[in-house]
Short mmCIF file of C-alpha atoms in Angstrom, two decimals:
data_model
loop_
_atom_site.label_atom_id
_atom_site.label_comp_id
_atom_site.label_asym_id
_atom_site.label_seq_id
_atom_site.Cartn_x
_atom_site.Cartn_y
_atom_site.Cartn_z
CA MET A 1 30.63 21.70 3.84
CA LYS A 2 28.23 24.24 5.61
CA ALA A 3 24.25 22.99 6.18
CA ASP A 4 21.56 24.98 4.62
CA PRO A 5 18.88 24.52 6.69
CA GLU A 6 16.81 26.85 5.24
CA LEU A 7 16.95 25.34 1.94
CA GLU A 8 16.52 21.77 3.37
CA ARG A 9 13.11 23.13 5.08
CA ILE A 10 11.81 23.91 1.73
CA VAL A 11 13.16 20.94 -0.16
CA ARG A 12 11.19 18.92 2.48
CA SER A 13 8.32 20.76 2.33
CA TRP A 14 8.39 20.85 -1.36
CA LEU A 15 9.00 16.82 -1.52
CA ARG A 16 6.29 16.31 0.62
CA GLU A 17 3.41 18.11 -1.15
CA ASP A 18 0.65 15.91 -2.14
CA ARG A 19 1.11 15.10 -5.70
CA GLN A 20 -1.16 12.35 -5.14
CA GLU A 21 0.31 9.44 -6.80
CA ASP A 22 -2.07 6.78 -7.03
CA ALA A 23 -0.69 2.95 -7.23
CA GLU A 24 -3.61 1.33 -7.15
CA ARG A 25 -4.02 0.47 -10.67
CA LEU A 26 -0.05 -0.44 -10.74
CA LEU A 27 -0.88 -2.96 -8.16
CA PHE A 28 -3.19 -4.66 -10.11
CA ALA A 29 -1.03 -5.10 -12.70
CA LEU A 30 2.12 -6.42 -10.48
CA LEU A 31 -0.13 -8.82 -8.87
CA ALA A 32 -1.04 -10.56 -12.45
CA ASP A 33 2.69 -10.32 -12.91
CA VAL A 34 3.44 -11.77 -9.70
CA ASP A 35 0.77 -14.82 -10.65
CA THR A 36 3.22 -15.95 -13.60
CA THR A 37 6.55 -14.72 -11.69
CA PRO A 38 8.17 -17.48 -9.97
CA GLN A 39 10.76 -16.64 -7.74
CA ARG A 40 14.55 -17.23 -7.83
CA GLN A 41 15.35 -19.81 -4.72
CA ALA A 42 18.33 -18.07 -2.85
CA GLY A 43 21.86 -19.18 -3.62
CA TRP A 44 23.31 -18.34 -0.53
CA LEU A 45 21.09 -21.33 1.16
CA ALA A 46 22.67 -23.83 -1.69
CA ARG A 47 26.12 -22.56 -0.65
CA ARG A 48 25.42 -23.26 2.95
CA ILE A 49 25.50 -27.09 2.27
CA PRO A 50 29.52 -28.11 2.64
CA PHE A 51 29.40 -31.13 0.86
CA MET A 52 26.98 -34.01 -1.16
CA ASN A 53 27.53 -37.62 -0.57
CA ASN A 54 28.01 -39.86 -3.17
CA LYS A 55 24.21 -40.89 -3.29
CA SER A 56 23.74 -37.22 -3.89
CA ILE A 57 25.90 -36.84 -6.69
CA ARG A 58 24.79 -40.16 -8.15
CA TYR A 59 21.30 -38.97 -7.88
CA GLY A 60 22.09 -35.37 -9.15
CA THR A 61 23.76 -36.87 -12.02
CA ALA A 62 21.06 -38.83 -13.00
CA ALA A 63 18.75 -35.70 -12.82
CA ALA A 64 21.26 -33.68 -14.81
CA VAL A 65 21.35 -36.17 -17.54
CA VAL A 66 17.02 -36.20 -17.53
CA ILE A 67 16.97 -32.35 -17.65
CA ALA A 68 19.37 -32.48 -20.34
CA ALA A 69 17.87 -35.03 -22.47
CA ALA A 70 14.22 -33.10 -21.79
CA LEU A 71 15.67 -30.07 -23.08
CA LEU A 72 17.28 -31.82 -26.05
CA GLY A 73 14.04 -33.54 -26.86
CA ALA A 74 12.36 -30.39 -26.56
CA SER A 75 14.77 -28.33 -28.85
CA PHE A 76 13.39 -30.64 -31.65
CA LEU A 77 9.59 -30.41 -31.23
CA PRO A 78 7.59 -27.43 -33.04
CA ARG A 79 6.87 -24.62 -31.50
CA ASN A 80 3.73 -23.09 -30.26
CA VAL A 81 2.15 -26.45 -31.12
CA GLY A 82 -0.70 -27.65 -28.41
CA THR A 83 0.45 -25.57 -26.00
CA PRO A 84 -1.89 -23.08 -24.45
CA GLU A 85 -0.24 -19.58 -23.76
CA ALA A 86 -0.08 -19.04 -19.79
CA THR A 87 -2.75 -16.31 -19.16
CA PRO A 88 -2.42 -14.59 -16.23
CA SER A 89 -5.18 -14.98 -13.50
CA PRO A 90 -7.10 -11.82 -11.91
CA SER A 91 -5.56 -11.72 -8.48
CA ALA A 92 -7.24 -10.81 -5.10
CA ARG A 93 -5.28 -7.57 -3.50
CA PRO A 94 -5.15 -6.67 0.09
CA LEU A 95 -7.60 -4.14 1.15
CA ALA A 96 -4.98 -2.03 2.70
CA GLY A 97 -3.68 1.68 2.33
CA THR A 98 -5.62 4.51 2.03
CA THR A 99 -6.02 4.62 -1.52
CA GLN A 100 -9.19 4.72 -3.89
CA LEU A 101 -10.09 1.16 -4.81
CA VAL A 102 -10.54 0.02 -8.24
CA PRO A 103 -13.43 -2.33 -9.37
CA GLY A 104 -12.01 -6.09 -8.73
CA THR A 105 -11.32 -8.59 -5.88
CA TYR A 106 -9.84 -7.92 -2.51
CA PHE A 107 -9.36 -9.52 0.47
CA VAL A 108 -9.52 -8.86 4.28
CA HIS A 109 -5.61 -8.55 5.36
CA GLU A 110 -4.09 -11.88 6.77
CA ASP A 111 -4.18 -10.75 10.69
CA PHE A 112 -7.95 -11.04 10.02
CA PRO A 113 -9.01 -14.53 11.52
CA VAL A 114 -10.42 -16.00 8.34
CA ARG A 115 -9.36 -14.81 5.09
CA ILE A 116 -12.48 -13.18 3.48
CA THR A 117 -12.33 -12.43 -0.74
CA PHE A 118 -14.97 -10.30 -2.16
CA THR A 119 -15.65 -8.15 -5.01
CA VAL A 120 -15.99 -4.51 -5.40
CA PRO A 121 -18.23 -3.70 -8.87
CA THR A 122 -17.64 -0.19 -9.17
CA GLU A 123 -15.46 3.00 -8.93
CA GLY A 124 -15.77 5.28 -6.12
CA TRP A 125 -14.81 2.73 -3.20
CA HIS A 126 -12.22 3.38 -0.73
CA ASN A 127 -10.91 1.38 2.12
CA TYR A 128 -11.79 2.85 5.30
CA VAL A 129 -9.66 2.83 8.59
CA TRP A 130 -11.94 3.02 11.52
CA GLU A 131 -9.17 3.18 14.12
CA ARG A 132 -5.68 3.47 12.25
CA GLY A 133 -3.81 0.14 13.85
CA ALA A 134 -5.92 -0.28 16.90
CA ALA A 135 -8.66 -2.49 16.08
CA SER A 136 -6.72 -4.11 12.97
CA ALA A 137 -7.43 -7.73 13.99
CA ASN A 138 -11.04 -7.23 14.78
CA THR A 139 -12.61 -5.03 12.09
CA ARG A 140 -12.42 -3.58 8.67
CA ALA A 141 -14.43 -1.36 6.26
CA LEU A 142 -14.78 0.18 2.68
CA CYS A 143 -17.06 2.76 1.87
CA SER A 144 -18.65 4.38 -1.13
CA ARG A 145 -16.88 7.51 0.00
CA PRO A 146 -13.75 8.26 1.64
CA ASN A 147 -15.16 9.36 4.85
CA CYS A 148 -17.99 6.92 5.46
CA ASP A 149 -20.28 9.79 7.11
CA PRO A 150 -23.87 10.75 6.13
CA PRO A 151 -25.88 12.01 4.09
CA ASP A 152 -24.91 9.72 1.58
CA ALA A 153 -22.45 7.04 1.99
CA ALA A 154 -22.79 3.41 2.18
CA GLY A 155 -19.95 0.44 3.57
CA VAL A 156 -19.05 -2.30 4.13
CA GLY A 157 -17.75 -3.64 7.54
CA PHE A 158 -16.00 -7.09 8.46
CA HIS A 159 -15.93 -7.76 12.41
CA ARG A 160 -15.11 -9.73 15.28
CA ILE A 161 -17.70 -8.43 17.74
CA THR A 162 -16.91 -9.08 21.31
CA GLY A 163 -19.56 -7.21 23.22
CA LEU A 164 -23.12 -5.04 22.68
CA PRO A 165 -23.70 -2.39 25.03
CA ALA A 166 -26.94 -3.04 27.17
CA ASP A 167 -28.24 0.25 26.22
CA ALA A 168 -27.12 1.37 22.60
CA CYS A 169 -27.83 4.96 23.59
CA ASN A 170 -26.25 5.33 27.17
CA PRO A 171 -23.21 2.90 26.56
CA GLY A 172 -21.71 2.38 30.01
CA PHE A 173 -20.35 -0.66 31.63
CA ASP A 174 -23.08 -2.99 31.00
CA ARG A 175 -23.01 -5.51 28.27
CA LEU A 176 -25.57 -7.83 27.09
CA ASP A 177 -24.80 -11.66 26.83
CA VAL A 178 -23.94 -12.58 23.67
CA GLY A 179 -23.17 -15.87 23.82
CA PRO A 180 -20.72 -18.19 21.52
CA THR A 181 -23.27 -18.88 18.79
CA ILE A 182 -24.63 -16.81 15.97
CA GLU A 183 -27.96 -17.21 17.24
CA ASP A 184 -27.12 -15.89 20.70
CA LEU A 185 -25.55 -12.68 19.10
CA ALA A 186 -28.48 -12.31 16.56
CA ASP A 187 -30.87 -12.39 19.76
CA ALA A 188 -28.58 -9.88 21.38
CA PHE A 189 -29.02 -7.59 18.70
CA ALA A 190 -32.66 -8.03 18.13
CA ASP A 191 -32.91 -7.32 21.77
CA GLN A 192 -30.99 -4.29 22.32
CA PRO A 193 -32.77 -1.25 23.67
CA ARG A 194 -32.93 1.90 21.69
CA ARG A 195 -32.73 -0.13 18.29
CA ILE A 196 -35.33 -0.95 15.61
CA ALA A 197 -34.69 -4.19 14.51
CA THR A 198 -36.01 -7.04 12.39
CA ASP A 199 -36.67 -10.69 13.78
CA PRO A 200 -33.52 -12.37 13.03
CA VAL A 201 -34.04 -15.24 10.34
CA GLU A 202 -31.61 -18.04 9.18
CA THR A 203 -29.83 -17.86 6.13
CA THR A 204 -26.16 -18.46 4.70
CA LEU A 205 -23.11 -16.51 3.50
CA GLY A 206 -20.57 -17.64 1.35
CA ASP A 207 -21.76 -21.55 1.67
CA PHE A 208 -21.46 -20.84 5.64
CA PRO A 209 -24.43 -21.01 8.29
CA ALA A 210 -25.80 -17.45 8.93
CA MET A 211 -28.03 -15.26 10.84
CA TYR A 212 -29.27 -12.04 9.29
CA LEU A 213 -30.96 -9.18 10.75
CA GLU A 214 -31.68 -5.38 10.07
CA LEU A 215 -31.50 -2.46 12.53
CA SER A 216 -31.70 1.24 12.45
CA VAL A 217 -31.44 4.04 14.79
CA ASP A 218 -34.63 6.81 14.93
CA PRO A 219 -33.70 9.40 12.76
CA GLU A 220 -34.98 11.34 15.86
CA GLN A 221 -32.46 10.20 18.58
CA PRO A 222 -34.11 9.97 21.87
CA VAL A 223 -33.86 13.19 24.24
CA GLY A 224 -30.31 12.71 25.97
CA CYS A 225 -28.90 10.18 23.55
CA GLY A 226 -25.87 11.55 22.43
CA THR A 227 -23.85 8.86 20.97
CA ILE A 228 -25.28 5.38 19.67
CA VAL A 229 -23.19 2.66 20.07
CA SER A 230 -23.81 -0.35 18.18
CA PHE A 231 -21.19 -2.78 19.28
CA TYR A 232 -17.55 -3.59 20.36
CA ALA A 233 -14.93 -5.57 18.66
CA SER A 234 -12.57 -5.73 21.35
CA ASN A 235 -11.12 -1.95 21.76
CA PHE A 236 -13.33 -0.80 19.05
CA THR A 237 -16.29 0.82 19.44
CA ARG A 238 -18.96 0.96 16.19
CA GLY A 239 -20.89 4.17 17.14
CA LEU A 240 -23.86 5.03 14.54
CA PHE A 241 -25.54 8.18 13.48
CA GLY A 242 -29.15 9.33 13.58
CA GLY A 243 -30.73 7.52 10.66
CA GLU A 244 -28.20 4.90 9.96
CA SER A 245 -29.47 1.49 9.12
CA GLN A 246 -27.48 -1.57 9.27
CA ARG A 247 -28.00 -5.11 7.50
CA LEU A 248 -25.89 -7.50 9.44
CA TRP A 249 -24.92 -11.18 8.56
CA ILE A 250 -23.81 -13.24 11.36
CA VAL A 251 -21.72 -16.04 10.12
CA ASP A 252 -19.87 -19.22 11.34
CA VAL A 253 -16.96 -20.03 9.57
CA ASP A 254 -15.99 -23.16 10.82
CA GLY A 255 -16.48 -22.03 14.55
CA THR A 256 -15.32 -18.60 14.16
CA ARG A 257 -18.39 -16.05 14.52
CA LEU A 258 -17.57 -12.88 11.99
CA VAL A 259 -20.16 -9.87 11.71
CA ILE A 260 -20.50 -8.83 8.01
CA GLU A 261 -22.09 -5.34 8.08
CA ALA A 262 -23.96 -3.28 5.04
CA PHE A 263 -24.66 0.21 5.99
CA ASP A 264 -26.19 3.02 4.56
CA PHE A 265 -28.17 6.52 5.51
CA PRO A 266 -31.25 7.88 4.14
CA GLY A 267 -29.83 10.00 1.71
CA THR A 268 -27.71 6.89 0.24
CA PRO A 269 -28.52 6.26 -3.67
CA ASP A 270 -29.78 3.24 -4.59
CA GLU A 271 -26.55 2.33 -6.60
CA ALA A 272 -24.51 2.81 -3.55
CA VAL A 273 -27.03 0.50 -1.46
CA GLN A 274 -26.93 -2.51 -4.21
CA ALA A 275 -22.97 -2.15 -4.54
CA ALA A 276 -22.88 -2.97 -0.88
CA THR A 277 -25.19 -5.76 -1.22
CA ASP A 278 -23.19 -7.11 -4.09
CA ILE A 279 -20.22 -6.66 -2.40
CA VAL A 280 -21.69 -8.92 0.75
CA GLU A 281 -22.92 -11.33 -1.95
CA SER A 282 -19.70 -12.01 -3.56
CA ILE A 283 -18.06 -12.84 -0.16
CA GLU A 284 -15.93 -15.93 0.20
CA PHE A 285 -14.66 -17.00 3.33
CA THR A 286 -11.14 -19.46 3.74
CA PRO A 287 -10.98 -20.50 7.22
CA MET B 1 8.22 -3.63 9.91
CA ASP B 2 6.43 -6.97 9.95
CA THR B 3 9.31 -9.17 9.43
CA ASP B 4 7.01 -12.32 9.71
CA LEU B 5 5.16 -10.97 6.34
CA VAL B 6 8.53 -10.71 4.76
CA ALA B 7 9.55 -14.18 5.85
CA ARG B 8 6.27 -15.57 4.31
CA ALA B 9 6.72 -13.60 1.01
CA GLN B 10 10.25 -15.41 0.70
CA ARG B 11 8.37 -18.51 0.95
CA GLY B 12 6.56 -17.67 -2.16
CA ASP B 13 3.31 -16.43 0.06
CA LYS B 14 1.84 -14.40 -2.54
CA ASP B 15 -1.12 -13.14 -0.33
CA ALA B 16 1.91 -11.80 2.12
CA PHE B 17 3.58 -10.38 -0.62
CA ALA B 18 0.31 -8.45 -1.79
CA VAL B 19 0.22 -6.96 1.78
CA LEU B 20 3.92 -5.71 1.62
CA ALA B 21 3.31 -4.05 -2.06
CA ALA B 22 -0.22 -2.44 -1.03
CA GLU B 23 1.66 -0.99 1.98
CA ARG B 24 4.55 0.58 0.12
CA ALA B 25 3.28 0.91 -3.64
CA ASP B 26 2.43 4.74 -3.02
CA ARG B 27 5.98 5.42 -1.20
CA TYR B 28 7.68 3.70 -3.68
CA LEU B 29 6.10 5.49 -6.59
CA ALA B 30 6.07 8.78 -4.77
CA ALA B 31 9.94 8.19 -4.25
CA SER B 32 10.70 7.25 -8.02
CA HIS B 33 8.55 9.69 -9.37
CA ARG B 34 10.38 12.43 -7.39
CA ILE B 35 13.77 10.81 -8.94
CA LEU B 36 12.46 10.32 -12.48
CA ARG B 37 10.53 13.57 -12.62
CA ASP B 38 8.10 11.98 -14.88
CA LEU B 39 5.09 9.91 -13.40
CA SER B 40 4.85 7.19 -16.00
CA LEU B 41 8.44 6.32 -16.00
CA ALA B 42 7.93 6.41 -12.39
CA GLU B 43 5.10 4.04 -12.39
CA ASP B 44 7.03 1.86 -14.87
CA ALA B 45 10.20 1.61 -12.28
CA THR B 46 7.86 1.11 -9.86
CA GLN B 47 6.10 -1.69 -10.93
CA GLN B 48 9.37 -3.40 -12.15
CA ALA B 49 11.25 -2.79 -8.69
CA LEU B 50 8.31 -4.52 -6.93
CA LEU B 51 8.33 -7.44 -9.44
CA SER B 52 12.02 -7.70 -8.73
CA ILE B 53 11.51 -7.43 -5.08
CA TRP B 54 8.93 -10.49 -5.55
CA ARG B 55 11.27 -12.42 -7.84
CA ASP B 56 14.62 -12.31 -5.71
CA LEU B 57 12.94 -11.69 -2.23
CA PRO B 58 14.14 -15.71 -1.41
CA GLN B 59 18.00 -14.18 -1.80
CA LEU B 60 17.05 -11.84 1.23
CA ARG B 61 19.31 -13.19 3.97
CA ASP B 62 17.80 -10.82 6.43
CA PRO B 63 14.20 -9.75 6.61
CA ALA B 64 14.84 -7.21 9.19
CA ARG B 65 16.85 -5.46 6.28
CA PHE B 66 13.91 -5.37 3.64
CA ASP B 67 13.09 -1.38 3.18
CA ALA B 68 17.09 -1.18 2.94
CA TRP B 69 17.63 -3.89 0.17
CA SER B 70 13.94 -3.06 -1.71
CA TYR B 71 15.23 0.79 -1.85
CA ARG B 72 18.01 -0.51 -3.67
CA LEU B 73 15.77 -2.18 -5.97
CA LEU B 74 13.70 0.47 -6.71
CA VAL B 75 16.47 3.15 -7.13
CA ARG B 76 17.94 0.40 -9.46
CA ALA B 77 14.89 0.41 -11.51
CA CYS B 78 14.84 4.10 -11.65
CA TYR B 79 18.34 4.05 -13.11
CA ALA B 80 17.51 1.38 -15.66
CA GLU B 81 13.92 3.48 -16.57
CA ALA B 82 16.57 6.49 -17.13
CA ARG B 83 18.53 5.02 -19.41
CA ARG B 84 15.59 3.26 -21.38
CA ASN B 85 14.32 7.02 -21.64
CA ARG B 86 16.95 9.57 -22.59
CA ARG B 87 14.66 12.27 -23.26
CA TRP B 88 14.38 13.38 -20.09
CA THR B 89 17.88 13.80 -18.94
CA PRO B 90 18.61 17.54 -19.32
CA ASN B 91 22.32 16.25 -17.96
CA LEU B 92 23.14 20.21 -16.86
CA THR B 93 26.01 20.76 -14.37
CA LEU B 94 25.40 23.80 -12.82
CA LEU B 95 28.48 25.88 -11.67
CA PRO B 96 27.77 26.79 -7.80
CA VAL B 97 27.82 30.57 -7.16
CA ASP B 98 29.56 31.59 -4.16
CA GLU B 99 28.62 35.56 -3.35
CA PRO B 100 25.74 35.63 -1.81
CA VAL B 101 22.27 37.35 -3.36
CA GLU B 102 20.68 40.02 -1.70
CA ASP B 103 17.53 38.94 0.75
CA ASP B 104 14.89 41.60 -0.45
CA GLY B 105 12.33 39.84 2.11
CA THR B 106 11.16 37.44 0.08
CA ARG B 107 13.48 34.95 -0.15
CA SER B 108 11.56 32.87 2.49
CA VAL B 109 8.87 32.53 0.01
CA ILE B 110 10.46 30.46 -3.07
CA ASP B 111 8.19 29.93 -6.00
CA ARG B 112 7.43 25.88 -6.25
CA ASP B 113 8.36 26.50 -10.02
CA GLN B 114 11.64 27.51 -9.32
CA LEU B 115 12.41 24.50 -7.14
CA HIS B 116 10.93 22.33 -9.69
CA ARG B 117 13.04 23.69 -12.54
CA ALA B 118 16.05 23.83 -10.28
CA PHE B 119 15.63 20.04 -9.29
CA GLY B 120 15.25 18.92 -12.57
CA ARG B 121 18.32 20.27 -13.67
CA LEU B 122 20.44 18.30 -11.05
CA PRO B 123 22.14 14.97 -12.39
CA MET B 124 19.76 11.83 -11.37
CA ASP B 125 22.22 10.53 -9.02
CA GLN B 126 22.02 13.78 -6.71
CA ARG B 127 18.42 14.12 -7.37
CA THR B 128 18.16 10.34 -6.11
CA VAL B 129 20.29 11.37 -2.87
CA VAL B 130 18.07 14.40 -1.97
CA VAL B 131 14.94 12.26 -2.51
CA LEU B 132 16.37 9.44 -0.19
CA ARG B 133 17.62 11.67 2.37
CA HIS B 134 15.03 14.45 2.51
CA TYR B 135 11.78 12.56 1.17
CA LEU B 136 12.51 8.99 2.82
CA ASP B 137 14.30 10.36 5.70
CA LEU B 138 16.54 7.53 5.28
CA PRO B 139 20.11 8.20 7.30
CA PHE B 140 23.35 8.82 5.57
CA GLU B 141 24.67 5.15 6.61
CA GLY B 142 21.04 3.79 5.14
CA ILE B 143 21.79 6.05 1.55
CA ALA B 144 24.66 4.23 1.47
CA GLU B 145 23.78 0.99 1.85
CA VAL B 146 21.02 1.42 -0.65
CA LEU B 147 23.21 2.99 -3.39
CA GLY B 148 26.20 0.99 -2.30
CA ILE B 149 28.67 3.95 -1.92
CA PRO B 150 30.68 5.13 1.15
CA ALA B 151 28.67 7.36 3.36
CA GLY B 152 31.46 9.92 2.91
CA THR B 153 29.92 9.94 -0.81
CA VAL B 154 26.54 10.20 0.25
CA ALA B 155 27.59 13.36 2.14
CA SER B 156 29.41 14.92 -0.66
CA ARG B 157 26.91 13.81 -3.17
CA LEU B 158 24.25 15.81 -0.99
CA HIS B 159 26.04 18.84 -0.29
CA TYR B 160 26.37 19.35 -4.11
CA ALA B 161 23.08 18.90 -4.78
CA MET B 162 21.92 21.57 -2.12
CA ARG B 163 24.53 23.84 -3.29
CA GLY B 164 23.18 22.84 -6.93
CA LEU B 165 19.78 23.84 -5.96
CA ARG B 166 20.63 26.92 -3.96
CA SER B 167 22.77 28.02 -6.71
CA ALA B 168 19.71 27.83 -8.94
CA LEU B 169 17.40 29.15 -6.89
CA ASP B 170 19.83 32.29 -6.37
CA ALA B 171 20.33 32.36 -10.28
CA ASP B 172 16.63 32.22 -10.93
CA ALA B 173 15.96 35.07 -9.02
CA ARG B 174 18.22 37.25 -10.10
CA PRO B 175 17.33 39.35 -13.16
CA THR B 176 17.66 38.27 -16.45
CA VAL B 177 21.05 39.46 -18.26
CA ARG B 178 21.03 40.55 -21.32
CA GLU B 179 23.50 39.08 -23.97
CA VAL B 180 25.81 41.76 -25.31
CA GLY B 181 26.79 41.13 -28.98
CA PRO B 182 30.37 41.82 -30.47
#
């Protein structure tokens, strides 16, 4: 059999053409089905049990009799009387992949320290991969535009912050003390040089205690200020654009400090800002 | 591959399964679309395959073999979907043409539509092998495991598929032959 490398190359290239199959809607239906579909237990596990003792046989036989009696009895009952139909419950989907999100409930990937469930209220939002793979355990985000960039995107981020640069405009090795509590981190943000910050206020998010503050960047960045850095989450660096605004909820979820961020730009439409707010307000934490 | 995630899904963890499904659904849909040549059938096949994966996951002995096992269920779902919708099957067999076609310098630029037509004319089992090999990049042994056939059969099926594609493309490239009446 002779290979035809030219044809193989053409076929591979053709098969990989972007046809934009989007499985998002399919997943929505699937996960509703999963809620009502029991798994088939492994036959090979059962076969591993080499024998049953007498007691097992007696109990097994008794159980079989009970089940048979129940089935026989059930066959004489009128059907569909007084038994409500099983209705699929709306399932939360993972915030994963790179496809556009449909409105619905999502949860942040299971390798994040706390399960965060939230609702995307409108069309057009995307899962945003800040740094593919590198910082997955410390940061997640979704945006109203695929690229999250100015002039008109809005976004929501979930972070485990590990440090703040001492100077947001000249991020070097110096770090601010972020302490262990949500108050410590809020104070550090409020005191960060080159940022415009509101005073932190106490609040709650998802029924957990939180500190809230708003931060912005002067649209006319100071001379010599190239990249403005907001914070670090392990090896992830959160850079900012000129004019970018952040609303931060620093939350204490049973001892785990999380930061929920809603961000936007001067050109972001009000609807997108509102959608970001709605997403944050819908958040539920499961420690 | 995250075998821990697979193991958790095997124990009935729906969140873990949702992550597995979300990470793979686009690829499964793309593969089944290429096998079935119909997006709506491919969506049905993918959904059915993912549901079968969830239902039968406890029966998978080795979580590390999840991908090969899940592709098997996906291919099986494609075949089932195809059987339910026979309208898509042209089921034509092309006779290979052995003599080479003269290269007029435009051979490397093969029209996408030609390839689309030619691929659509292949029997489904050949299309499946082409997709597993040239889209999902599975080795021959992997394809054999997915399809439950010997690796040698995979090789010959792929050979005939590629030969059929080449023949179809060459035939399309030839000027139309006018039928001659009696």
